[in-house]
Short mmCIF file of C-alpha atoms in Angstrom, two decimals:
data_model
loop_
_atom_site.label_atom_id
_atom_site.label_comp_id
_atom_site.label_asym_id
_atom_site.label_seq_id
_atom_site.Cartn_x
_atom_site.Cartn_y
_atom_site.Cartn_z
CA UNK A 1374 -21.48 -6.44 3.04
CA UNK A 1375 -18.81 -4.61 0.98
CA UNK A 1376 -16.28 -5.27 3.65
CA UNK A 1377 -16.93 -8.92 3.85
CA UNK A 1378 -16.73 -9.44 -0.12
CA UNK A 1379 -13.22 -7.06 -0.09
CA UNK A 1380 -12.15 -9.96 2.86
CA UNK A 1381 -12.68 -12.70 0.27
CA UNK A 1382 -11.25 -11.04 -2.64
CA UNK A 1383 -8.21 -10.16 -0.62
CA UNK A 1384 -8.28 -14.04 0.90
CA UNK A 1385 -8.74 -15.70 -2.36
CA UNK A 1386 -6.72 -13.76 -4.44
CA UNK A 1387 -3.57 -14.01 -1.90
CA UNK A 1388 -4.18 -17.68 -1.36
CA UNK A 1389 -3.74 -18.19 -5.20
CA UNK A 1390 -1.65 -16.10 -6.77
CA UNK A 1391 1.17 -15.10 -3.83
CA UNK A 1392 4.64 -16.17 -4.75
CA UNK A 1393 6.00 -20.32 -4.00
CA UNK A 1394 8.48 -19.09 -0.94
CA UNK A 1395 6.11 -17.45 0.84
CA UNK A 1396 3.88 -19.99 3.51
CA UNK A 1397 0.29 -20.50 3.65
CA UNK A 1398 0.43 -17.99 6.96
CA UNK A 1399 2.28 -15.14 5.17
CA UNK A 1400 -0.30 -14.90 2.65
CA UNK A 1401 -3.23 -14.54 5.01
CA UNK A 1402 -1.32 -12.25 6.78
CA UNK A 1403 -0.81 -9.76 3.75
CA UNK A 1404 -4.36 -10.31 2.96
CA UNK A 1405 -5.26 -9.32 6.32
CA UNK A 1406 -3.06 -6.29 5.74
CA UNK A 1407 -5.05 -5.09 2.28
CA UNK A 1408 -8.53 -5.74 4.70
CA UNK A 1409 -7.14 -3.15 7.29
CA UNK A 1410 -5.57 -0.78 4.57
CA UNK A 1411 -9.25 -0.80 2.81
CA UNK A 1412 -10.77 -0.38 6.12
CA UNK A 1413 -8.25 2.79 6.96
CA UNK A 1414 -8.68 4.41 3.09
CA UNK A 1415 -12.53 4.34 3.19
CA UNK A 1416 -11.94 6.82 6.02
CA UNK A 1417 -10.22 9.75 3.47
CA UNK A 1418 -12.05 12.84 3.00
CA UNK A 1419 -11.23 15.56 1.99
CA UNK A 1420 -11.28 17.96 4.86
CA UNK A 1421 -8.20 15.89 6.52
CA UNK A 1422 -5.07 15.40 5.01
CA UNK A 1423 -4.58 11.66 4.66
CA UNK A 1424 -1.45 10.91 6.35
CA UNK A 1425 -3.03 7.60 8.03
CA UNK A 1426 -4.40 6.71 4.36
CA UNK A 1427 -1.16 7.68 2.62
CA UNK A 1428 1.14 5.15 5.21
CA UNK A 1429 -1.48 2.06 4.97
CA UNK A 1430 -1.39 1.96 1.43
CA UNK A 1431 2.72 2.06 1.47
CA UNK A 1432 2.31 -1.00 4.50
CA UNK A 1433 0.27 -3.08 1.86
CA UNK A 1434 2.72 -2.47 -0.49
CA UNK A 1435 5.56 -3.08 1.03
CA UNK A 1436 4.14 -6.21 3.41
CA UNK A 1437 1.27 -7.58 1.10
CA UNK A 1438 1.52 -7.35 -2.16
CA UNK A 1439 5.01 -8.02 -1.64
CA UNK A 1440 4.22 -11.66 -1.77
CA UNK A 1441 3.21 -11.65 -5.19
CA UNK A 1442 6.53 -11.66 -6.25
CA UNK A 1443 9.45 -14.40 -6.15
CA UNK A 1444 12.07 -12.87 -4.16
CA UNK A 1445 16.06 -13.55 -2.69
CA UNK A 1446 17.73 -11.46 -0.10
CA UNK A 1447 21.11 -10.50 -1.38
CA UNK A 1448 24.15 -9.91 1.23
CA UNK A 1449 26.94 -9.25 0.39
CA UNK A 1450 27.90 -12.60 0.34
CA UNK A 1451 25.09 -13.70 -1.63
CA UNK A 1452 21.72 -14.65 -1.48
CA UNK A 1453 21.00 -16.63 1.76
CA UNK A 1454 17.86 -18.76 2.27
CA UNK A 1455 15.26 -17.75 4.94
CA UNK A 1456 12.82 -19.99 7.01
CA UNK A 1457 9.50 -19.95 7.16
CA UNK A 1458 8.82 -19.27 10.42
CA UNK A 1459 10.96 -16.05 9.90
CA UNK A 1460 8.66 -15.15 6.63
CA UNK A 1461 5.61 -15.51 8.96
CA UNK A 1462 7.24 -13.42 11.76
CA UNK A 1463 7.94 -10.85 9.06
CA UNK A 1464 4.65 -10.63 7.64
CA UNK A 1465 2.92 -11.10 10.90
CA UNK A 1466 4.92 -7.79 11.87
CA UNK A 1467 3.69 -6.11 9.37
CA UNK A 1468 0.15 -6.47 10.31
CA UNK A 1469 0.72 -5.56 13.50
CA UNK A 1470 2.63 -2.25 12.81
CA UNK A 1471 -0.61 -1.27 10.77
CA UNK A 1472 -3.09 -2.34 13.62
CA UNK A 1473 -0.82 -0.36 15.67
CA UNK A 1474 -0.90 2.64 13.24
CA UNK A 1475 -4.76 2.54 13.15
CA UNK A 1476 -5.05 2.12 16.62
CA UNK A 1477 -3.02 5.00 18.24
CA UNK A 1478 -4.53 7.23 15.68
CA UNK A 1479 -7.42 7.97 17.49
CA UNK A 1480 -6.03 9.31 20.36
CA UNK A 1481 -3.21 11.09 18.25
CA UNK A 1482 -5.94 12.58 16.12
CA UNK A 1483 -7.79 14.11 19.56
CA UNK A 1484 -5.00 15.15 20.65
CA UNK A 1485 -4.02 17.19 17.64
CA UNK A 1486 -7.44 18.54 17.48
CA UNK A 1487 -7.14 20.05 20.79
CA UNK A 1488 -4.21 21.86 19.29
CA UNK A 1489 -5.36 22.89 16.06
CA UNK A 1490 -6.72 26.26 17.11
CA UNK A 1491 -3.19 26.90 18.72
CA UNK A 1492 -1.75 25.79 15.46
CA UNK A 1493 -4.00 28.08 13.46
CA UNK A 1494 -2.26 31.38 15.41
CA UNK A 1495 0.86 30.09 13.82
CA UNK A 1496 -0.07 29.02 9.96
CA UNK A 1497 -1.74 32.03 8.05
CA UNK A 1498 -5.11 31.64 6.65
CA UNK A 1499 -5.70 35.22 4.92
CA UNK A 1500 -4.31 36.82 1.81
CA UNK A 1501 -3.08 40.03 1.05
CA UNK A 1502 -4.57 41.43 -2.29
CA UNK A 1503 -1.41 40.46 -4.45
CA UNK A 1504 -1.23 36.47 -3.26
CA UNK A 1505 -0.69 35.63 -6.59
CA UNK A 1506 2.62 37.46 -7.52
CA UNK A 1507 3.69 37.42 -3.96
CA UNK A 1508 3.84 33.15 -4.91
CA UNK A 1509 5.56 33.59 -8.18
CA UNK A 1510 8.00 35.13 -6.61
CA UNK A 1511 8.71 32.55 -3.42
CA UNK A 1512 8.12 30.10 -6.05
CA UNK A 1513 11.08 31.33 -8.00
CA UNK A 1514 13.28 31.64 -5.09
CA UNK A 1515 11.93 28.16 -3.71
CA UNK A 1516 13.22 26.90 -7.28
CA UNK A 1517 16.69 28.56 -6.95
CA UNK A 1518 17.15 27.10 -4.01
CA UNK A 1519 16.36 23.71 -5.60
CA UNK A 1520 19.04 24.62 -8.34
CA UNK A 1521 21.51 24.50 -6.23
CA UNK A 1522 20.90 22.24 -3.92
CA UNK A 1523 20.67 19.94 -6.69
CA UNK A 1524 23.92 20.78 -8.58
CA UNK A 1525 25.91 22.19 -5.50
CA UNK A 1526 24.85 19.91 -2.79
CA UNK A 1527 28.66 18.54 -2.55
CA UNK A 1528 29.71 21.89 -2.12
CA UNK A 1529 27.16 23.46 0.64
CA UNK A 1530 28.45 24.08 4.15
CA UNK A 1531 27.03 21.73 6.62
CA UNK A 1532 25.37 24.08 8.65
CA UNK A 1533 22.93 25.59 6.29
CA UNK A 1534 22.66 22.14 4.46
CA UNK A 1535 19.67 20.97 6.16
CA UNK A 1536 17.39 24.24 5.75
CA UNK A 1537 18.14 24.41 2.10
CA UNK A 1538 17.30 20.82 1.54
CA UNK A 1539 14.51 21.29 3.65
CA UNK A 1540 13.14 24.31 0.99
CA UNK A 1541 14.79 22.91 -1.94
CA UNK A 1542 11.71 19.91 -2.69
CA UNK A 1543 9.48 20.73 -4.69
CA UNK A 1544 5.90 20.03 -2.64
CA UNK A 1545 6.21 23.59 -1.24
CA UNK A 1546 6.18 25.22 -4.11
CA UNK A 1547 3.90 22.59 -5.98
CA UNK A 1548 1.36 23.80 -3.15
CA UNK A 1549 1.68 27.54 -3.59
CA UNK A 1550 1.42 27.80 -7.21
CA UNK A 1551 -1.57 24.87 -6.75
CA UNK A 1552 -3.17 27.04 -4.46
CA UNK A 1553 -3.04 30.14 -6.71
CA UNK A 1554 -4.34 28.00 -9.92
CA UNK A 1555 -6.96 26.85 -8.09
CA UNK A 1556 -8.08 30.51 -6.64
CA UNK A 1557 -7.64 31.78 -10.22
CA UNK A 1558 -7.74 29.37 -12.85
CA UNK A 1559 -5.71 30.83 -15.70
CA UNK A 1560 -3.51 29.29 -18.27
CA UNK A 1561 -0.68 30.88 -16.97
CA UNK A 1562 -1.12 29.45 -13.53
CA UNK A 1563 -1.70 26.44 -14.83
CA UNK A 1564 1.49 26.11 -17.15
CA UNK A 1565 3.33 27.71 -14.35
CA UNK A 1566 2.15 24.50 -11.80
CA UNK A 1567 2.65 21.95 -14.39
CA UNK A 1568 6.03 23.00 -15.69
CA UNK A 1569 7.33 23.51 -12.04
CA UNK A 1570 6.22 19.50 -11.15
CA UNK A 1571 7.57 18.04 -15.25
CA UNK A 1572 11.23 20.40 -14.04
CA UNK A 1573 11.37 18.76 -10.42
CA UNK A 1574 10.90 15.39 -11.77
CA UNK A 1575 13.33 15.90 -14.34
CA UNK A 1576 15.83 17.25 -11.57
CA UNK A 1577 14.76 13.85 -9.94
CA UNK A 1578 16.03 11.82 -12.54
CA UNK A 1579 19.30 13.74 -12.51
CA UNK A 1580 20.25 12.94 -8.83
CA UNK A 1581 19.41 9.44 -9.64
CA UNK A 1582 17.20 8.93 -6.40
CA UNK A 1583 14.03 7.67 -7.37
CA UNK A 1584 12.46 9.07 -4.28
CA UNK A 1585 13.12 12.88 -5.94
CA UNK A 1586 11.33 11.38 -9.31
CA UNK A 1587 8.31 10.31 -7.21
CA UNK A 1588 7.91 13.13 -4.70
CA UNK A 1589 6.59 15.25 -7.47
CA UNK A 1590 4.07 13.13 -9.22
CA UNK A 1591 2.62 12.21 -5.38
CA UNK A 1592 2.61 15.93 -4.40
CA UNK A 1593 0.96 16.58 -7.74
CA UNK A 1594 -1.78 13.75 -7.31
CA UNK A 1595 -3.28 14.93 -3.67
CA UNK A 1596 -3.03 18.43 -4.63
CA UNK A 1597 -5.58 17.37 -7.70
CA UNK A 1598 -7.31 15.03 -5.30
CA UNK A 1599 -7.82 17.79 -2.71
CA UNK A 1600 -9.17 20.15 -5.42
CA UNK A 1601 -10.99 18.40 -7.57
CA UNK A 1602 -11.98 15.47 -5.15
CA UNK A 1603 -10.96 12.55 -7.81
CA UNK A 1604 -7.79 10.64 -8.37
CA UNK A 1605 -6.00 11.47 -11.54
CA UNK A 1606 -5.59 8.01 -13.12
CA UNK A 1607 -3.04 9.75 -15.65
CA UNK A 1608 -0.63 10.83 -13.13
CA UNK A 1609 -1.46 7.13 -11.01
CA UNK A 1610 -0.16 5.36 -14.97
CA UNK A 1611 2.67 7.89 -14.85
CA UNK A 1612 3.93 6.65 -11.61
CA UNK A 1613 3.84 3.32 -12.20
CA UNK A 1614 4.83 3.56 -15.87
CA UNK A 1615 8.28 5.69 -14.31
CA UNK A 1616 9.16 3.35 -11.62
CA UNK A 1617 8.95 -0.14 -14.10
CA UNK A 1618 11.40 2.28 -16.77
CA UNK A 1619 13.70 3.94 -14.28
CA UNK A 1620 14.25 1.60 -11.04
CA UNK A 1621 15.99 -0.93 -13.16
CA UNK A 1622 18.12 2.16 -14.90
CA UNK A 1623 18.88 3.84 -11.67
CA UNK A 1624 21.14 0.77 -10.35
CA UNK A 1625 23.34 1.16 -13.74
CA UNK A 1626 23.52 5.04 -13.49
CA UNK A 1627 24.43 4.91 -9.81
CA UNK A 1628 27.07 2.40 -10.50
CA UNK A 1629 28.81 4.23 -13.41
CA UNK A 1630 28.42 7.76 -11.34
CA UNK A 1631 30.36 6.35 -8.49
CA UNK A 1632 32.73 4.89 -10.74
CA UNK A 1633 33.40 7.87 -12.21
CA UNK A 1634 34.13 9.75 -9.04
CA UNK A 1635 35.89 6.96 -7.70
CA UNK A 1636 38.77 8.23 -10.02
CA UNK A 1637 38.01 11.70 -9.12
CA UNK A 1638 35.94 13.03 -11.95
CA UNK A 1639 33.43 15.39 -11.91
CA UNK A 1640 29.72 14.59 -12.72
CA UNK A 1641 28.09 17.74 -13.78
CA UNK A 1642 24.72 18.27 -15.57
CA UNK A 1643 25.94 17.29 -19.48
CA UNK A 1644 27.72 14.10 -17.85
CA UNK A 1645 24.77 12.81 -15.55
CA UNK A 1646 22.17 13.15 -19.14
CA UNK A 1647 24.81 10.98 -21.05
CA UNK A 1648 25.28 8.34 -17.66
CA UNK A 1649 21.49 7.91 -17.73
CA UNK A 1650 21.15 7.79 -21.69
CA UNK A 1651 23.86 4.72 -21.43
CA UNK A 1652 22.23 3.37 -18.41
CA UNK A 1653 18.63 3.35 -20.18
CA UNK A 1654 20.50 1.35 -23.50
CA UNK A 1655 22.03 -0.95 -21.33
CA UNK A 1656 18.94 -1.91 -19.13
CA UNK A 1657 15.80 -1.75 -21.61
CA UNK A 1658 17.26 -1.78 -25.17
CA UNK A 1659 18.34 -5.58 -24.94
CA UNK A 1660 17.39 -8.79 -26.67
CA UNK A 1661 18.41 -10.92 -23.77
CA UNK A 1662 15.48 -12.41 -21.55
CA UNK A 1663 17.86 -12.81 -18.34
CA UNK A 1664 18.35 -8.84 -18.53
CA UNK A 1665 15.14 -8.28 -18.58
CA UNK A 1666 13.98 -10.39 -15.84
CA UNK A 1667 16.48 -9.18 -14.00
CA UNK A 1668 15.05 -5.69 -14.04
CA UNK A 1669 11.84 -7.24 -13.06
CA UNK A 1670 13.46 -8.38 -10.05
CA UNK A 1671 14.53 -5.16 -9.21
CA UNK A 1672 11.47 -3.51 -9.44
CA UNK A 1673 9.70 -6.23 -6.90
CA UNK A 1674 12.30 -6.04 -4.70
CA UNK A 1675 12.11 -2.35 -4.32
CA UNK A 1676 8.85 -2.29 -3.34
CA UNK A 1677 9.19 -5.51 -0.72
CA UNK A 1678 9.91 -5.44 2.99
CA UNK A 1679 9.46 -8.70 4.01
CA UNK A 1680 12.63 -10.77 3.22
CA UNK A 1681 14.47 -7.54 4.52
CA UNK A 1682 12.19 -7.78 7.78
CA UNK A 1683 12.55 -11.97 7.98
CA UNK A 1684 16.22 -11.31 8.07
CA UNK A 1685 16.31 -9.75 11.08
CA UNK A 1686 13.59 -12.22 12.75
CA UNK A 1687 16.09 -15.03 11.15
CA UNK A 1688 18.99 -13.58 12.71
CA UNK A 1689 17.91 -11.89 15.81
CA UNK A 1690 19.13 -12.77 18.84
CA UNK A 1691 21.32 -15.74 17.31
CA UNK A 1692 24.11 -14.26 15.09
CA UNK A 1693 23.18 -10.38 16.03
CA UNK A 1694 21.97 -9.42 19.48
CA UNK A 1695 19.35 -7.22 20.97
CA UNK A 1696 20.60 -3.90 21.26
CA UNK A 1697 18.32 -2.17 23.29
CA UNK A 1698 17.32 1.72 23.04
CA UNK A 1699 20.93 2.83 22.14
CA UNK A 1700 20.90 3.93 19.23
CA UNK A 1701 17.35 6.10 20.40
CA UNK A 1702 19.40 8.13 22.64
CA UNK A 1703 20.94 9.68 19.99
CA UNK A 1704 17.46 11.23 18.66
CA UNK A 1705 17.32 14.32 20.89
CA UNK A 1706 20.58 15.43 19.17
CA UNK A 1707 18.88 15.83 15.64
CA UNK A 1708 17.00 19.00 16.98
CA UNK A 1709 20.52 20.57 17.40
CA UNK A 1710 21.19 22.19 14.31
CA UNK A 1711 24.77 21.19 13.38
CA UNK A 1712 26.65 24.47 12.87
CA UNK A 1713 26.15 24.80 16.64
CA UNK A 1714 26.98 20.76 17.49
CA UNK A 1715 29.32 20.33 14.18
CA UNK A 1716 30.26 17.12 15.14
CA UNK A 1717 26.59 15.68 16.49
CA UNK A 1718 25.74 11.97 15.56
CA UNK A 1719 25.21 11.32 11.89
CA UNK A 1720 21.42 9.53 12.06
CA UNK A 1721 21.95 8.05 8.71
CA UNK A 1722 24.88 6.65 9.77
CA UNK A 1723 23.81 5.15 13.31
CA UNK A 1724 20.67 3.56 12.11
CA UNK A 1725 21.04 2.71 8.45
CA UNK A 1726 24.48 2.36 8.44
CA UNK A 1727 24.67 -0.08 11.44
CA UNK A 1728 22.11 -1.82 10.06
CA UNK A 1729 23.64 -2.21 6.92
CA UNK A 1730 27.10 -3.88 8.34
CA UNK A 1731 25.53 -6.16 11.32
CA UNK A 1732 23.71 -7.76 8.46
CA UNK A 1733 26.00 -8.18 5.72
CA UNK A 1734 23.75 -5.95 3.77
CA UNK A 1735 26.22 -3.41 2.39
CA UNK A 1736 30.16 -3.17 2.84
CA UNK A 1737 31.88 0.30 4.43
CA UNK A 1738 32.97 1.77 1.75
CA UNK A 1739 29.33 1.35 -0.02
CA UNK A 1740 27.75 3.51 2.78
CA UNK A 1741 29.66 6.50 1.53
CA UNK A 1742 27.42 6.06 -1.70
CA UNK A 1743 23.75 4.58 -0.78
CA UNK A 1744 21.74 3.69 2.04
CA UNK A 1745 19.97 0.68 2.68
CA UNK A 1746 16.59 1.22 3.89
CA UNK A 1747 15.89 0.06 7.55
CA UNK A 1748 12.71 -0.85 8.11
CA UNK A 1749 10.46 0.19 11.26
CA UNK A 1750 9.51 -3.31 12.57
CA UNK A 1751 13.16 -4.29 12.14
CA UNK A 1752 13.86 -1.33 14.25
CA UNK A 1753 11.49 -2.07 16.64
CA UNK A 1754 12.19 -5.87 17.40
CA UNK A 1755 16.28 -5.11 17.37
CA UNK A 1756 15.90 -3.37 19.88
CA UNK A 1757 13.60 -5.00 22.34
CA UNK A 1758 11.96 -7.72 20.28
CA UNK A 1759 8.23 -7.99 19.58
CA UNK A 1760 7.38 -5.05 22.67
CA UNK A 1761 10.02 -2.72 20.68
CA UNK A 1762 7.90 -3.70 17.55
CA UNK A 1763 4.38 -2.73 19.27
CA UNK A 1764 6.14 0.42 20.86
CA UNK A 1765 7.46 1.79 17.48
CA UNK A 1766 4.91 1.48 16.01
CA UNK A 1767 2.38 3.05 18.30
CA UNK A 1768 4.40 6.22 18.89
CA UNK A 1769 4.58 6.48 15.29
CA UNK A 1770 0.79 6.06 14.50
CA UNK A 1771 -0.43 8.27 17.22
CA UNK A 1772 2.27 10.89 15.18
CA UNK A 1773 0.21 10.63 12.17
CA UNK A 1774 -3.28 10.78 13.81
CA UNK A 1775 -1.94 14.17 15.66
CA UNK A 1776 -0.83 15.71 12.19
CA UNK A 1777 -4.29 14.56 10.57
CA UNK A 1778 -5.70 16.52 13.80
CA UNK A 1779 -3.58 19.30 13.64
CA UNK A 1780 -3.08 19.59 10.10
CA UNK A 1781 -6.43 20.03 8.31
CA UNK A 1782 -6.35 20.57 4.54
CA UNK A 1783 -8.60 23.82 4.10
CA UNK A 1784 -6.96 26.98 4.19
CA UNK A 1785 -4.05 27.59 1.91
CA UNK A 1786 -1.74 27.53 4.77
CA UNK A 1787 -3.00 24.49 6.49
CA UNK A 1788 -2.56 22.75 2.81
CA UNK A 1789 1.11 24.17 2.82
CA UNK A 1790 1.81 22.54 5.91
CA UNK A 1791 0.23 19.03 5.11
CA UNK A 1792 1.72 18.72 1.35
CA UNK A 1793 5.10 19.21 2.77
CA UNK A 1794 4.63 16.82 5.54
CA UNK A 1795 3.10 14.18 3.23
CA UNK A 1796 6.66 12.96 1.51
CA UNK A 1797 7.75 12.31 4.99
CA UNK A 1798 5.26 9.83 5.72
CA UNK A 1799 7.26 6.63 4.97
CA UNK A 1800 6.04 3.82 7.39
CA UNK A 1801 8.72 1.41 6.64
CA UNK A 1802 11.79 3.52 7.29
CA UNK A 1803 13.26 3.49 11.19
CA UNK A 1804 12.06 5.34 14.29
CA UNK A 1805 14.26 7.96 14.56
CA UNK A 1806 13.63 9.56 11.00
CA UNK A 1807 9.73 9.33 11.91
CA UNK A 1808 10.12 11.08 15.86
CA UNK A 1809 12.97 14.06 13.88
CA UNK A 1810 12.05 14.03 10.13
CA UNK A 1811 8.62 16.14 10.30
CA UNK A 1812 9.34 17.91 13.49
CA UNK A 1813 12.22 19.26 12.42
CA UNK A 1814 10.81 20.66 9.09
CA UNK A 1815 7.80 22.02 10.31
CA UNK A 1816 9.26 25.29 11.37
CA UNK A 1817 10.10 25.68 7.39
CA UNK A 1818 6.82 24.69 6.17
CA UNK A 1819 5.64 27.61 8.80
CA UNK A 1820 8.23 30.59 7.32
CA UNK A 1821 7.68 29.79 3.92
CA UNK A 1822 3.71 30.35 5.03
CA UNK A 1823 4.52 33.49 6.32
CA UNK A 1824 6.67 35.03 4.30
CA UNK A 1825 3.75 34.66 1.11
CA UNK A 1826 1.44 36.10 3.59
CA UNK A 1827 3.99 39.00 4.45
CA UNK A 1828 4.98 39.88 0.78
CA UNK A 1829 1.83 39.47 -0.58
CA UNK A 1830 0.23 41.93 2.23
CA UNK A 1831 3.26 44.29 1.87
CA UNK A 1832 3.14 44.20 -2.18
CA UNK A 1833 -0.49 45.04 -1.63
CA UNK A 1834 0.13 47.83 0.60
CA UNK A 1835 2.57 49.56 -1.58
CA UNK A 1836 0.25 49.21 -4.65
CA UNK A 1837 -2.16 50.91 -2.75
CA UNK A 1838 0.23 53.90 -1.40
CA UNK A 1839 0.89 54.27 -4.90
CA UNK A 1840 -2.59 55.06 -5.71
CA UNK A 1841 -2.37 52.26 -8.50
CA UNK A 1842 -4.35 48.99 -9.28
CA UNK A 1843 -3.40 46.72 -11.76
CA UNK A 1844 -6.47 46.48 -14.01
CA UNK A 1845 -5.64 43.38 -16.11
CA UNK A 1846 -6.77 40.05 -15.11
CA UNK A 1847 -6.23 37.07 -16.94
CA UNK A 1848 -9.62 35.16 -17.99
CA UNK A 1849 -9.94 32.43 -16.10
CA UNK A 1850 -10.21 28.48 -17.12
CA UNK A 1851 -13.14 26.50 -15.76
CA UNK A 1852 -11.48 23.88 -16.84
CA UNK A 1853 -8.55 23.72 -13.87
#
């Protein structure tokens, strides 16, 4: 009964209220998407991380309630007009990549269950008897690393680039010091978790990627859904509330950064507060209606796939042809690290990039700046049209029904593991960053396991040879 009146509501409210350009068959289509998506969240419990869950929600976004809004696709030659039948296409696709996603997760999910005992031999599960200092202090380091990632990034050798991004985001250490406030419940834990997420969001807003502002506030509200089994509607306003305010702002700060090092001047901390204290005046603090619409616009099409997506079904195989697997080929070479293969294939440049100039979406000299995000179905049908889009997507949903398998969220290493795969789960972005992305990272997730399991064992064991316990405890809050 409940999934029949959720059909209507979705059916109605899409049939009404979706945006003029989009057809009579879009809008059923990203109604059908919300049906599947509420059909896929109902399955979240606690005991499984919710990868699947996390990626349908982003797919309604992106390909449902993305016709709720009145929307152009900008080239760089302008806005260009798309036809229906490419809309439908788009929207269709969408669906499809979901049903896809739900689909291959079943076997993906056995599959990874099969493993998750070999798994377990790899991510610790105990703790040695100082867990809690032996996180402060990874935390810290975690957090240096984060430093200077963020303000040195320019400057970091290519080789070690990768690992130290890799430790620098915050959901690692957002898990460890979550873990250890929700073992022991103090004030100091908890200050100590909540001022680590406010200082990685405020980093976030410094690199002027919205992504890094997000990261923490998502990491932050499935840590508090895994431990206290409720959404935190706070942190849900928070999110929302900071992409409306800062998407619109981001576009001015990026564009007076670049101009700035466009005549070779540096960008350091003092200068990046005063870019995005001018960029904030100049977007929100306005009497004109036209600027402010025009931030609305931004903020719907940031969170819209489909014109992107109808583009390629618009100009696919006519003005841009079928490439094939090429650019696949290329994805064994991201497990090379690149000190060893220095001059490997760049994957942002051979997907996004590529994508960017065969469809007039960016120029070359704006790829040295931003990326343009290249969707998964687009991907897909590019390649080898509507089989490409079914194959994509498949491989990819049977990936996140093996780390839902593999990964469950119970002990504290297991929730190490999932948190830090769980910014990774983007369902719109291309193949190749789905097949290397969480792979690749894994192995980090593991060592940074480990080595809280080591020190706090070791710290332990040299308490102990000392013939000295620490007798104060902090009184814990019940409170969390």
């Amino acid at each position: 009964m409940a999934l029949v009146l959720v059909t209507f509501a979705f059916v109605a409210v899409h049939l009404l209220f979706s945006a003029e350009i989009f057809p009579i068959p879009a809008r059923l289509l990203g109604a059908a998407v919300g049906v599947l998506t509420f059909v896929i969240v109902r399955r979240a419990d606690r005991s499984h991380s919710p990868f699947l869950e996390f990626a349908a929600v982003q797919v309604y976004v992106y390909f449902g309630l993305a016709t709720f809004w009145n929307q152009e696709l900008a080239t760089i030659d302008g806005p260009i007009m798309l036809s229906d039948t490419a809309i439908n296409q788009a929207a269709l696709s969408g669906f499809v990549m979901l049903l896809c996603f739900f689909l291959a997760s079943f076997p993906g999910e056995r599959v990874g269950g099969r493993t998750r005992e070999r798994w377990g031999a790899i991510v610790p599960s105990s703790t040695g008897d100082r867990f809690e200092l032996a996180v402060r202090i990874v935390a810290v380091a975690l957090g240096l690393a984060f430093v200077a990632h963020t303000l040195f990034r320019h400057s970091i050798p290519a080789g070690i680039a990768q690992p130290i991004a890799i430790l620098a985001r915050p959901p690692i250490a957002q898990a460890l010091l979550g873990e250890s406030m929700r073992r022991n419940p103090t004030r100091t834990n908890r200050l100590l978790w909540w001022g680590y997420t406010g200082a990685a969001m405020f980093a976030g807003v410094l690199s002027g990627m919205l992504k890094e502002v997000f990261v923490p506030l998502l990491t932050a509200l499935y840590l508090l859904w895994l431990f206290r089994s409720r959404v935190p509607k706070t942190i849900v306003f928070v999110m929302i509330a900071a992409f409306v305010i800062v998407n619109p702002a981001k576009h001015a700060f990026r564009r007076a950064k670049i101009d700035k090092l466009e005549l070779g001047e540096s960008v350091g901390v003092t200068d990046t507060v005063s870019l995005w204290t001018d960029a904030f005046s100049s977007t929100w603090l306005t009497d004109e209606h036209e600027a402010i619409d025009e931030n609305l616009a931004v903020n719907t099409s940031r969170v819209s796939a489909l014109l992107n997506v109808a583009h390629a079904f618009e100009w696919i195989p006519v003005q841009v042809p079928f490439t094939g697997g090429e650019r696949w080929l290329a994805i064994p070479s991201a497990y090379i690290p690149r000190f060893l293969w220095p001059d490997k294939p760049n994957m942002t440049r051979l997907h996004n990039g590529e994508y960017a100039l065969a469809f007039d979406l960016q120029t070359e000299s704006a790829l040295e700046h931003t990326a343009v995000n290249f969707p998964l179905p687009t991907d897909g049908y590019w390649a080898y049209g509507w089989p490409g889009v079914v194959f994509v997507a498949l491989c990819v949903g049977f990936l996140f029904g093996f780390y839902r398998g593999a990964f469950r969220a119970i002990g504290w290493g297991e929730i190490v593991v999932s948190v830090g795969i769980l910014p990774y789960i983007v369902p719109h972005q291309h193949f190749a960053q789905h097949v290397t992305g969480v792979p690749q990272r894994l192995l980090v997730f593991f060592a940074v396991a480990w080595a809280v399991q080591l020190l706090s064992t070791a710290l332990g064991a040299k308490e102990h040879a000392g013939g000295t316990r620490g007798t104060w405890r902090e009184r814990a809050n019940p409170g969390l």
